[in-house]
Coordinates of C-alpha atoms in Angstrom, one line a residue:
X1 CA -21.3 74.7 8.6
X2 CA -21.0 71.0 9.2
X3 CA -20.0 68.5 6.5
X4 CA -22.4 65.6 7.0
X5 CA -21.5 61.9 6.7
X6 CA -22.5 60.6 3.2
X7 CA -22.2 57.6 1.0
X8 CA -22.5 57.1 -2.8
X9 CA -23.7 54.0 -4.6
X10 CA -24.8 53.4 -8.2
X11 CA -26.6 51.1 -10.5
X12 CA -26.7 51.2 -14.4
X13 CA -29.4 54.1 -14.4
X14 CA -29.1 56.0 -11.1
X15 CA -26.6 57.5 -8.7
X16 CA -27.7 57.2 -5.1
X17 CA -26.5 59.7 -2.4
X18 CA -27.2 58.8 1.2
X19 CA -26.7 61.7 3.6
X20 CA -26.9 61.5 7.4
X21 CA -28.2 64.6 9.1
X22 CA -29.6 63.7 12.5
X23 CA -30.1 67.2 13.9
X24 CA -31.6 68.8 10.8
X25 CA -35.2 69.8 10.1
X26 CA -36.7 67.6 7.5
X27 CA -39.0 70.4 6.3
X28 CA -36.2 72.8 5.5
X29 CA -33.6 71.5 3.0
X30 CA -32.3 72.4 -0.4
X31 CA -30.9 70.2 -3.2
X32 CA -29.1 71.3 -6.3
X33 CA -27.6 69.1 -9.0
X34 CA -26.5 69.7 -12.6
X35 CA -23.8 68.0 -14.6
X36 CA -21.0 67.0 -12.3
X37 CA -22.1 69.3 -9.4
X38 CA -24.2 68.3 -6.5
X39 CA -25.1 70.5 -3.5
X40 CA -27.2 69.8 -0.4
X41 CA -28.1 72.2 2.4
X42 CA -30.1 71.5 5.6
X43 CA -29.1 73.7 8.5
X44 CA -26.5 73.3 10.0
X45 CA -25.3 70.8 7.3
X46 CA -23.8 71.7 3.9
X47 CA -22.4 69.2 1.4
X48 CA -20.9 70.0 -2.0
X49 CA -19.7 67.2 -4.3
X50 CA -17.9 67.1 -7.6
X51 CA -19.0 63.8 -9.2
X52 CA -16.9 61.6 -11.5
X53 CA -19.8 61.5 -14.1
X54 CA -22.7 63.6 -15.3
X55 CA -26.2 63.5 -13.9
X56 CA -29.4 65.0 -15.3
X57 CA -32.7 66.3 -14.0
X58 CA -35.4 64.6 -16.1
X59 CA -38.2 63.9 -13.6
X60 CA -37.0 60.5 -12.5
X61 CA -35.1 61.9 -9.5
X62 CA -36.4 60.9 -6.0
X63 CA -35.7 61.9 -2.4
X64 CA -36.8 60.4 0.9
X65 CA -36.1 61.0 4.6
X66 CA -35.9 58.3 7.3
X67 CA -36.8 59.9 10.6
X68 CA -35.5 57.0 12.7
X69 CA -32.1 57.1 11.2
X70 CA -32.0 60.8 10.3
X71 CA -30.9 60.2 6.8
X72 CA -31.8 61.6 3.4
X73 CA -31.7 59.2 0.4
X74 CA -31.5 60.9 -3.0
X75 CA -31.6 59.1 -6.4
X76 CA -30.2 61.0 -9.3
X77 CA -30.5 59.8 -13.0
X78 CA -27.4 59.3 -15.0
X79 CA -27.0 61.4 -18.2
X80 CA -25.7 58.3 -20.0
X81 CA -27.5 55.2 -18.8
X82 CA -25.1 52.3 -18.1
X83 CA -22.1 54.5 -17.5
X84 CA -19.8 53.4 -14.6
X85 CA -18.8 56.2 -12.2
X86 CA -15.3 55.5 -10.9
X87 CA -14.0 56.4 -7.5
X88 CA -17.2 56.9 -5.6
X89 CA -15.4 55.8 -2.4
X90 CA -12.8 58.5 -2.8
X91 CA -14.5 60.9 -0.4
X92 CA -11.7 63.4 -0.1
X93 CA -11.5 63.7 -3.9
X94 CA -15.3 64.1 -4.2
X95 CA -15.3 66.9 -1.6
X96 CA -12.8 69.0 -3.6
X97 CA -14.1 72.1 -5.3
X98 CA -14.5 72.0 -9.0
X99 CA -11.9 74.6 -9.7
X100 CA -9.1 72.7 -8.0
X101 CA -9.6 69.7 -10.3
X102 CA -8.0 71.5 -13.2
X103 CA -4.5 70.6 -14.4
X104 CA -3.5 74.3 -14.3
X105 CA -0.4 74.6 -12.2
X106 CA -0.5 76.6 -9.0
X107 CA 2.6 78.6 -10.0
X108 CA 2.7 80.2 -13.4
X109 CA 5.3 82.4 -15.2
X110 CA 3.7 85.7 -16.3
X111 CA 4.5 87.4 -19.6
X112 CA 7.8 89.3 -19.6
X113 CA 6.2 92.6 -20.9
X114 CA 3.4 92.5 -18.4
X115 CA 5.7 91.9 -15.6
X116 CA 7.9 94.8 -16.7
X117 CA 4.9 97.1 -16.8
X118 CA 3.8 96.0 -13.4
X119 CA 7.3 96.6 -11.9
X120 CA 7.4 100.0 -13.4
X121 CA 4.1 101.0 -11.9
X122 CA 5.2 99.8 -8.5
X123 CA 8.7 101.2 -8.8
X124 CA 9.7 103.6 -6.1
X125 CA 12.4 106.3 -5.9
X126 CA 15.8 104.6 -5.1
X127 CA 17.5 105.6 -1.9
X128 CA 21.0 106.6 -2.8
X129 CA 22.0 107.2 0.8
X130 CA 21.4 103.6 2.0
X131 CA 23.9 101.9 4.3
X132 CA 26.4 99.7 2.4
X133 CA 27.7 96.4 3.8
X134 CA 30.7 94.7 2.4
X135 CA 29.8 91.5 0.5
X136 CA 30.6 88.3 2.3
X137 CA 29.9 85.0 0.6
X138 CA 28.3 82.7 3.0
X139 CA 27.1 79.5 1.3
X140 CA 23.6 78.6 2.5
X141 CA 23.4 75.0 3.8
X142 CA 22.3 72.6 1.1
X143 CA 19.1 70.8 2.2
X144 CA 18.2 67.5 0.6
X145 CA 14.5 66.9 0.2
X146 CA 12.5 64.0 1.5
X147 CA 8.9 63.1 2.2
X148 CA 6.1 62.4 -0.2
X149 CA 7.3 63.3 -3.7
X150 CA 10.5 64.8 -2.1
X151 CA 8.4 67.9 -1.3
X152 CA 9.7 68.5 2.2
X153 CA 13.0 69.7 3.8
X154 CA 14.1 71.2 7.0
X155 CA 11.5 69.4 9.0
X156 CA 13.9 67.4 11.3
X157 CA 15.9 70.5 12.1
X158 CA 12.9 71.5 14.3
X159 CA 12.4 68.0 15.6
X160 CA 15.8 66.8 16.8
X161 CA 14.3 65.3 20.0
X162 CA 12.0 63.0 18.0
X163 CA 14.4 62.2 15.3
X164 CA 16.1 59.1 16.8
X165 CA 12.7 57.5 17.7
X166 CA 11.3 57.9 14.2
X167 CA 14.1 57.3 11.6
X168 CA 17.5 55.7 11.6
X169 CA 19.1 58.4 9.6
X170 CA 21.0 61.2 11.4
X171 CA 20.9 64.7 10.0
X172 CA 18.7 63.9 7.0
X173 CA 18.6 67.5 5.8
X174 CA 22.4 67.4 5.1
X175 CA 22.6 63.8 3.8
X176 CA 22.2 63.2 0.0
X177 CA 20.3 60.2 -1.4
X178 CA 23.5 58.2 -2.3
X179 CA 24.9 58.6 1.2
X180 CA 21.6 57.6 2.8
X181 CA 21.6 54.4 0.7
X182 CA 25.2 53.6 1.6
X183 CA 24.6 54.0 5.3
X184 CA 21.4 52.0 5.1
X185 CA 23.2 49.0 3.5
X186 CA 26.0 49.2 6.0
X187 CA 23.5 49.2 8.9
X188 CA 21.6 46.2 7.5
X189 CA 24.8 44.2 7.0
X190 CA 25.9 44.9 10.6
X191 CA 22.4 44.0 12.0
X192 CA 22.0 40.7 10.1
X193 CA 22.3 37.7 12.5
X194 CA 22.9 34.3 10.9
X195 CA 21.9 32.4 14.0
X196 CA 18.5 34.1 14.2
X197 CA 17.9 33.5 10.5
X198 CA 18.9 29.8 10.7
X199 CA 16.8 29.3 13.8
X200 CA 13.7 30.5 11.9
X201 CA 14.8 28.5 8.8
X202 CA 14.9 25.2 10.6
X203 CA 12.3 25.7 13.3
X204 CA 9.6 27.0 11.1
X205 CA 6.4 25.7 12.8
X206 CA 5.4 29.3 13.7
X207 CA 6.3 30.5 10.2
X208 CA 4.1 27.9 8.6
X209 CA 1.2 28.9 10.8
X210 CA 1.6 32.6 9.9
X211 CA 1.7 31.7 6.2
X212 CA -1.7 30.1 6.5
X213 CA -3.4 33.3 7.7
X214 CA -5.8 34.9 5.2
X215 CA -6.1 38.7 5.4
X216 CA -9.2 40.5 4.1
X217 CA -7.8 41.3 0.7
X218 CA -7.5 37.6 -0.2
X219 CA -11.3 37.1 -0.1
X220 CA -11.9 40.3 -1.9
X221 CA -9.5 39.3 -4.6
X222 CA -11.2 36.0 -5.0
X223 CA -14.6 37.6 -5.4
X224 CA -13.2 40.1 -8.0
X225 CA -11.6 37.3 -10.0
X226 CA -14.8 35.3 -10.0
X227 CA -16.9 38.2 -11.2
X228 CA -14.4 39.2 -13.8
X229 CA -14.5 35.6 -15.1
X230 CA -18.3 35.7 -15.3
X231 CA -18.7 39.1 -17.0
X232 CA -16.6 41.3 -19.2
X233 CA -18.0 44.4 -17.6
X234 CA -15.5 46.7 -15.9
X235 CA -15.6 46.5 -12.2
X236 CA -13.8 48.7 -9.7
X237 CA -12.6 47.7 -6.2
X238 CA -15.5 49.4 -4.3
X239 CA -17.6 46.4 -5.3
X240 CA -15.3 44.3 -3.1
X241 CA -13.7 46.8 -0.6
X242 CA -16.0 48.3 2.0
X243 CA -14.9 51.2 4.2
X244 CA -16.0 51.4 7.8
X245 CA -17.6 54.5 9.3
X246 CA -14.4 55.4 11.1
X247 CA -12.5 55.2 7.8
X248 CA -15.0 57.4 6.1
X249 CA -14.6 59.9 8.9
X250 CA -10.9 59.9 8.4
X251 CA -11.3 60.7 4.7
X252 CA -13.7 63.6 5.5
X253 CA -11.1 65.1 7.8
X254 CA -8.4 65.2 5.2
X255 CA -7.8 68.6 3.6
X256 CA -8.0 68.3 -0.1
X257 CA -4.8 69.2 -1.9
X258 CA -3.3 69.2 -5.4
X259 CA 0.2 68.0 -5.9
X260 CA 2.6 69.4 -8.5
X261 CA 4.8 66.4 -9.2
X262 CA 7.2 66.0 -12.1
X263 CA 7.8 62.7 -13.8
X264 CA 10.7 61.8 -11.5
X265 CA 8.8 62.7 -8.3
X266 CA 5.8 60.7 -9.4
X267 CA 8.1 57.7 -10.1
X268 CA 9.5 58.0 -6.5
X269 CA 6.0 58.3 -5.1
X270 CA 4.8 55.1 -6.8
X271 CA 7.9 53.1 -5.7
X272 CA 7.6 54.5 -2.1
X273 CA 3.9 53.3 -2.1
X274 CA 5.0 49.8 -3.0
X275 CA 7.6 49.9 -0.2
X276 CA 5.1 51.0 2.4
X277 CA 2.5 48.4 1.3
X278 CA 5.0 45.6 1.6
X279 CA 5.8 46.6 5.2
X280 CA 2.1 46.8 6.0
X281 CA 1.4 43.4 4.5
X282 CA 4.1 41.8 6.6
X283 CA 2.8 43.5 9.8
X284 CA -0.8 42.3 9.2
X285 CA 0.4 38.7 8.5
X286 CA 2.7 38.2 11.5
X287 CA 0.1 39.6 13.9
X288 CA -2.8 37.9 12.1
X289 CA -4.7 41.2 11.7
X290 CA -4.4 42.3 15.3
X291 CA -2.7 45.6 16.3
X292 CA -0.2 45.8 19.1
X293 CA 2.5 48.2 20.4
X294 CA 5.0 46.9 17.9
X295 CA 2.8 47.5 14.8
X296 CA 4.1 51.0 14.3
X297 CA 7.7 49.9 14.8
X298 CA 7.3 47.0 12.3
X299 CA 5.9 49.2 9.5
X300 CA 8.4 52.0 9.7
X301 CA 11.4 49.7 10.4
X302 CA 10.7 47.5 7.4
X303 CA 10.1 50.4 5.0
X304 CA 13.3 52.1 4.0
X305 CA 11.1 54.9 2.6
X306 CA 9.9 55.7 6.1
X307 CA 13.0 54.7 8.1
X308 CA 15.8 56.0 5.9
X309 CA 13.9 58.5 3.7
X310 CA 15.0 56.4 0.8
X311 CA 14.2 57.4 -2.8
X312 CA 14.2 54.2 -5.0
X313 CA 14.9 54.1 -8.7
X314 CA 13.4 50.7 -9.6
X315 CA 10.9 48.1 -8.3
X316 CA 13.7 45.6 -7.9
X317 CA 15.6 47.9 -5.5
X318 CA 12.4 48.2 -3.5
X319 CA 12.0 44.4 -3.2
X320 CA 15.7 43.9 -2.3
X321 CA 15.6 46.5 0.4
X322 CA 12.4 45.1 1.9
X323 CA 13.8 41.5 1.8
X324 CA 17.0 42.6 3.6
X325 CA 15.2 44.5 6.3
X326 CA 12.8 41.6 7.0
X327 CA 15.8 39.3 7.5
X328 CA 17.6 41.8 9.8
X329 CA 15.1 43.5 12.1
X330 CA 11.7 41.9 13.1
X331 CA 11.0 38.9 15.3
X332 CA 10.2 36.5 12.4
X333 CA 13.0 36.4 9.8
X334 CA 12.1 34.0 7.1
X335 CA 12.3 34.5 3.3
X336 CA 8.9 32.9 2.8
X337 CA 7.4 35.9 4.7
X338 CA 9.1 38.2 2.1
X339 CA 7.6 36.4 -0.9
X340 CA 4.2 36.2 0.8
X341 CA 4.2 40.0 1.5
X342 CA 5.1 40.4 -2.2
X343 CA 2.1 38.4 -3.4
X344 CA -0.2 40.3 -0.9
X345 CA 0.9 43.6 -2.3
X346 CA 0.2 42.4 -5.9
X347 CA -3.4 41.5 -4.8
X348 CA -4.0 44.9 -3.1
X349 CA -2.9 46.7 -6.3
X350 CA -5.1 44.5 -8.4
X351 CA -8.1 45.4 -6.3
X352 CA -7.6 49.0 -7.2
X353 CA -7.0 52.3 -5.4
X354 CA -9.9 51.7 -2.9
X355 CA -7.9 48.7 -1.4
X356 CA -4.7 50.8 -1.4
X357 CA -6.6 53.6 0.3
X358 CA -8.0 51.3 2.9
X359 CA -4.5 50.1 3.8
X360 CA -3.1 53.6 3.9
X361 CA -5.9 54.7 6.3
X362 CA -5.1 51.8 8.6
X363 CA -1.4 52.8 8.6
X364 CA -2.4 56.4 9.3
X365 CA -4.4 55.3 12.3
X366 CA -1.6 53.1 13.6
X367 CA 0.9 56.0 13.4
X368 CA -1.6 58.4 15.0
X369 CA -1.7 56.1 18.1
X370 CA 2.1 56.0 18.3
X371 CA 3.6 59.1 19.8
X372 CA 6.7 59.7 17.7
X373 CA 5.4 58.1 14.5
X374 CA 2.8 60.8 13.9
X375 CA 5.6 62.8 12.1
X376 CA 5.6 60.1 9.4
X377 CA 1.9 60.9 8.8
X378 CA 2.7 64.5 8.1
X379 CA 5.6 63.6 5.9
X380 CA 4.2 60.7 3.9
X381 CA 0.9 58.9 4.8
X382 CA -1.6 61.8 4.8
X383 CA -0.3 63.0 1.4
X384 CA -0.5 59.4 0.1
X385 CA -4.2 59.1 1.3
X386 CA -5.1 62.2 -0.5
X387 CA -3.0 61.6 -3.6
X388 CA -4.1 58.0 -4.2
X389 CA -7.8 59.1 -4.5
X390 CA -6.9 61.1 -7.6
X391 CA -4.6 58.5 -9.3
X392 CA -6.0 56.9 -12.4
X393 CA -6.8 53.2 -12.1
X394 CA -4.8 52.5 -15.3
X395 CA -1.7 53.8 -13.6
X396 CA -2.1 51.4 -10.7
X397 CA -2.8 48.5 -13.1
X398 CA 0.4 49.3 -14.9
X399 CA 2.3 49.5 -11.6
X400 CA 0.9 46.1 -10.6
X401 CA 1.9 44.5 -13.8
X402 CA 5.4 45.8 -13.5
X403 CA 5.6 44.5 -10.0
X404 CA 4.4 41.0 -11.0
X405 CA 7.2 40.8 -13.6
X406 CA 9.9 41.5 -11.1
X407 CA 11.5 38.6 -9.4
X408 CA 13.4 38.3 -6.1
X409 CA 15.6 35.5 -5.0
X410 CA 17.9 34.9 -2.0
X411 CA 21.0 35.7 -4.0
X412 CA 19.6 39.2 -4.8
X413 CA 19.4 40.0 -1.1
X414 CA 23.2 39.8 -0.8
X415 CA 23.4 38.2 2.7
X416 CA 24.8 34.8 1.5
X417 CA 21.6 33.0 2.6
X418 CA 22.1 29.9 0.4
X419 CA 25.7 29.4 1.7
X420 CA 24.5 29.7 5.3
X421 CA 21.7 27.2 4.6
X422 CA 24.0 24.7 2.9
X423 CA 26.6 24.9 5.7
X424 CA 23.8 24.5 8.3
X425 CA 22.5 21.4 6.5
X426 CA 25.9 19.8 6.5
X427 CA 26.4 20.5 10.2
X428 CA 22.9 19.1 10.9
X429 CA 23.8 15.9 9.0
X430 CA 27.0 15.5 11.0
X431 CA 25.2 16.0 14.2
X432 CA 22.7 13.3 13.2
X433 CA 25.6 11.0 12.3
X434 CA 27.3 11.6 15.7
X435 CA 24.0 11.2 17.5
X436 CA 23.5 7.8 15.7
X437 CA 27.0 6.8 16.7
X438 CA 26.4 7.8 20.2
X439 CA 23.2 5.8 20.3
X440 CA 25.1 2.7 19.1
X441 CA 27.9 3.2 21.7
X442 CA 25.3 3.8 24.4
X443 CA 23.6 0.5 23.5
X444 CA 27.0 -1.3 23.6
X445 CA 27.7 0.3 26.9
X446 CA 24.4 -0.9 28.2
X447 CA 25.1 -4.4 26.9
X448 CA 28.6 -4.4 28.6
X449 CA 27.0 -3.1 31.8
X450 CA 24.5 -5.9 31.7
X451 CA 27.2 -8.5 31.1
X452 CA 29.2 -7.0 34.0
X453 CA 26.2 -7.2 36.2
X454 CA 25.7 -10.8 35.2
X455 CA 29.3 -11.6 36.0
X456 CA 29.0 -9.8 39.3
X457 CA 25.9 -11.9 40.1
X458 CA 27.7 -15.1 39.2
X459 CA 30.7 -14.1 41.3
X460 CA 28.5 -13.2 44.2
X461 CA 26.8 -16.6 43.8
X462 CA 30.2 -18.4 43.8
X463 CA 31.3 -16.3 46.8
X464 CA 28.1 -17.2 48.6
X465 CA 28.9 -20.9 47.8
X466 CA 32.4 -20.4 49.0
X467 CA 31.1 -18.8 52.1
X468 CA 28.8 -21.8 52.5
X469 CA 31.7 -24.2 52.1
X470 CA 33.7 -22.1 54.6
X471 CA 30.9 -22.2 57.0
X472 CA 30.7 -26.0 56.6
X473 CA 34.5 -26.2 57.1
X474 CA 34.1 -24.0 60.2
X475 CA 31.3 -26.3 61.4
X476 CA 33.5 -29.4 60.8
X477 CA 36.5 -27.7 62.5
X478 CA 34.2 -26.8 65.4
X479 CA 33.1 -30.5 65.6
X480 CA 36.8 -31.6 65.5
X481 CA 37.6 -29.1 68.2
X482 CA 34.8 -30.5 70.2
X483 CA 36.2 -34.0 69.8
X484 CA 39.7 -32.8 70.7
X485 CA 38.3 -31.1 73.8
X486 CA 36.5 -34.4 74.7
X487 CA 39.8 -36.2 74.2
X488 CA 41.5 -33.7 76.4
X489 CA 38.9 -34.3 79.1
X490 CA 39.5 -38.0 78.8
X491 CA 43.2 -37.5 79.1
X492 CA 42.7 -35.4 82.3
X493 CA 40.6 -38.3 83.7
X494 CA 43.2 -40.9 82.8
X495 CA 46.1 -38.8 84.3
X496 CA 45.1 -39.9 87.8
X497 CA 44.9 -43.6 86.9
X498 CA 48.2 -45.4 87.7
X499 CA 49.9 -47.0 84.8
X500 CA 51.7 -50.3 85.6
X501 CA 54.4 -51.6 83.4
X502 CA 55.1 -55.2 82.7
X503 CA 57.3 -55.5 85.9
X504 CA 54.5 -54.2 88.1
X505 CA 55.9 -50.7 88.6
X506 CA 53.7 -47.6 88.4
X507 CA 54.5 -45.3 85.5
X508 CA 54.9 -41.5 85.6
X509 CA 52.2 -39.0 85.0
X510 CA 53.7 -37.8 81.8
X511 CA 52.0 -40.6 79.7
X512 CA 49.4 -40.6 76.9
X513 CA 46.8 -43.0 75.8
X514 CA 45.1 -43.7 72.5
X515 CA 42.2 -45.9 71.5
X516 CA 41.2 -46.8 68.0
X517 CA 38.1 -48.8 67.3
X518 CA 35.2 -48.9 65.0
X519 CA 36.7 -46.4 62.7
X520 CA 36.9 -43.7 65.4
X521 CA 39.9 -42.5 67.3
X522 CA 40.1 -41.0 70.7
X523 CA 43.2 -39.1 71.7
X524 CA 43.9 -37.8 75.2
X525 CA 46.7 -35.3 75.8
X526 CA 47.9 -33.5 78.8
X527 CA 46.7 -29.9 78.7
X528 CA 50.1 -28.6 79.5
X529 CA 50.9 -28.2 75.8
X530 CA 50.0 -24.8 74.3
X531 CA 46.9 -24.7 72.1
X532 CA 48.9 -23.7 69.0
X533 CA 50.9 -27.0 69.1
X534 CA 47.8 -29.2 69.5
X535 CA 47.8 -30.3 65.8
X536 CA 51.5 -31.1 65.8
X537 CA 51.3 -33.2 69.0
X538 CA 48.2 -34.9 67.5
X539 CA 50.2 -35.8 64.4
X540 CA 53.1 -37.2 66.4
X541 CA 50.7 -39.3 68.5
X542 CA 49.1 -40.7 65.5
X543 CA 52.4 -41.5 63.8
X544 CA 53.7 -43.3 67.0
X545 CA 50.5 -45.2 67.2
X546 CA 51.0 -46.4 63.7
X547 CA 54.5 -47.5 64.4
X548 CA 53.4 -49.3 67.4
X549 CA 50.7 -51.1 65.5
X550 CA 53.3 -52.4 63.1
X551 CA 55.2 -54.3 65.8
X552 CA 54.9 -58.1 65.4
X553 CA 55.2 -58.9 69.0
X554 CA 52.5 -58.7 71.7
X555 CA 51.7 -56.3 74.5
X556 CA 54.7 -57.5 76.6
X557 CA 57.2 -56.6 74.0
X558 CA 55.4 -53.3 73.6
X559 CA 55.7 -52.8 77.3
X560 CA 59.4 -53.6 77.3
X561 CA 60.0 -51.2 74.5
X562 CA 58.3 -48.5 76.5
X563 CA 60.4 -49.4 79.5
X564 CA 63.6 -49.2 77.5
X565 CA 62.4 -45.8 76.2
X566 CA 62.1 -44.7 79.9
X567 CA 65.6 -45.9 80.7
X568 CA 67.1 -44.3 77.6
X569 CA 64.9 -41.3 76.9
X570 CA 64.8 -39.9 73.4
X571 CA 63.2 -36.6 72.6
X572 CA 60.0 -37.6 70.9
X573 CA 59.2 -34.3 69.2
X574 CA 62.5 -34.3 67.2
X575 CA 62.1 -37.9 66.2
X576 CA 58.6 -37.4 65.1
X577 CA 59.5 -34.2 63.2
X578 CA 62.3 -36.0 61.4
X579 CA 60.0 -38.9 60.5
X580 CA 57.4 -36.5 59.3
X581 CA 60.0 -34.6 57.3
X582 CA 61.3 -37.8 55.8
X583 CA 57.9 -39.0 54.7
X584 CA 56.7 -35.6 53.7
X585 CA 53.2 -36.3 55.0
X586 CA 51.2 -34.3 57.6
X587 CA 48.8 -37.1 58.7
X588 CA 48.7 -40.8 57.6
X589 CA 46.1 -43.0 59.1
X590 CA 46.2 -46.8 58.5
X591 CA 43.3 -48.0 56.5
X592 CA 42.9 -51.1 58.6
X593 CA 41.4 -50.6 62.0
X594 CA 44.0 -51.9 64.5
X595 CA 42.8 -51.2 68.1
X596 CA 45.6 -50.5 70.4
X597 CA 45.5 -49.9 74.0
X598 CA 48.9 -48.6 75.1
X599 CA 48.3 -49.8 78.7
X600 CA 49.8 -52.6 80.6
X601 CA 46.4 -54.4 80.9
X602 CA 48.1 -57.8 81.3
X603 CA 49.6 -56.9 84.6
X604 CA 46.3 -55.5 85.8
X605 CA 44.7 -58.9 84.9
X606 CA 47.3 -60.7 86.8
X607 CA 46.7 -58.5 89.8

């Protein structure tokens, strides 16, 4: 037989059952309902439900069939009008047979007398000749339980290959709870990276964006709060939480179970549920509701219940463990993400077990799509999905209230977060101060560079002026050289002219002539002197001309003096050099123009 897809809704007077049977004959179906039992049969479909409230057959019941959709819609009157049926979305619980809903334990201890009689009836003749083996005490290996309600053990002995990909604990069957906790704390302390934490703490643009994301339970919680404020009627989360068809199919596939949990095991189950929901809320927020290949890793890594098979003893221990793991393992490691996951978990618990079941179904689907993580479904998630449907809403409300009263701060995490932040702030302030000082020095350097460039420009300007003056001097020297060359030419012309002294005799060729008139002087020298001594000879000529101009007598006396110089020759360069050395002047020109022609022109006139 096939269990059809179905859905239950209610109003104050009726319970409505909608059953989808696309391949059934509408003319052949049977319906039975009485009290808490409801049965439907239409070949090949069969549905049996155990309802959370009582219904009655009083003639108000109705049934209809939609041929286009292939669905039956059946309205059943409530025995007590206005009664609210709780848990209509808990499909796995509704499918359970009525006898399994009793609180009678599955294992019972029989009466001692009855057991003795039964043993005596089944007792056989004892074999006295049986083989005897010496007794050897071999202590059986002690296995420590884990899984949902600590009901499993020995699972990982058969799954050694998948062990390292699923959990961080090695040899969990032989590791007690205290040792698991000690190893977990040591691993978290070794994994914590202060640089990563401080990077997310200061560069928190992405974190702020993730904190603005609103998952589906925020809108549902807002609607529930609004309705509770308007009416004092009791409302359950199905009014605000809607299951998809795929989620309903998941619930129908679960095998209904009953769990024998003592008080301690139930306590561990509730705390483990909080731990798993915290990890799921973090995963949904950081990925903004999208699933990726890291989703399975994030959930199981952040939950110590799944990753280290941890059994917590208090809600505060759950929060501390989750906070430490968020700051050690995932991509985004910020304490605000821890507190936001905490508030999200509170909202889910306030919405009721339907919201919790919806989250667990999503986790179950994520683990089913991850190859090694499916083991965690067998150990935890499937049992949680079945168990949560049977939990009373008052229990979840009390759990939510206890969670709200619990606080978590950075000092509780034990990773010295406040000290790291304070030190980082000091370093940041020092860097800002150094940066400001560097900016000032840079500005000063730029100013000095500008001043240097200005001085270089001024020096280049002065050098250009100097070069201009040098060029002028070169031009003047060039003009002077031109004049000297012209004088040399004149001297060459006058060398051939015979010079006659006052006695009518012709002078030698080693003579010189100088004319001064109209403020200009012309000097003719014989070109036998080396060019380097041209200036010295010019000086001596000018000095001799000055001495000659100071003579009081006329041209005849000058001619006699020259004749006497010929008879008694005196080395002129030495005399001129001594005179120049005595006076300490290089060139001295008389300010009065005194033309002198050192030629015997008188004799020429007489001739």
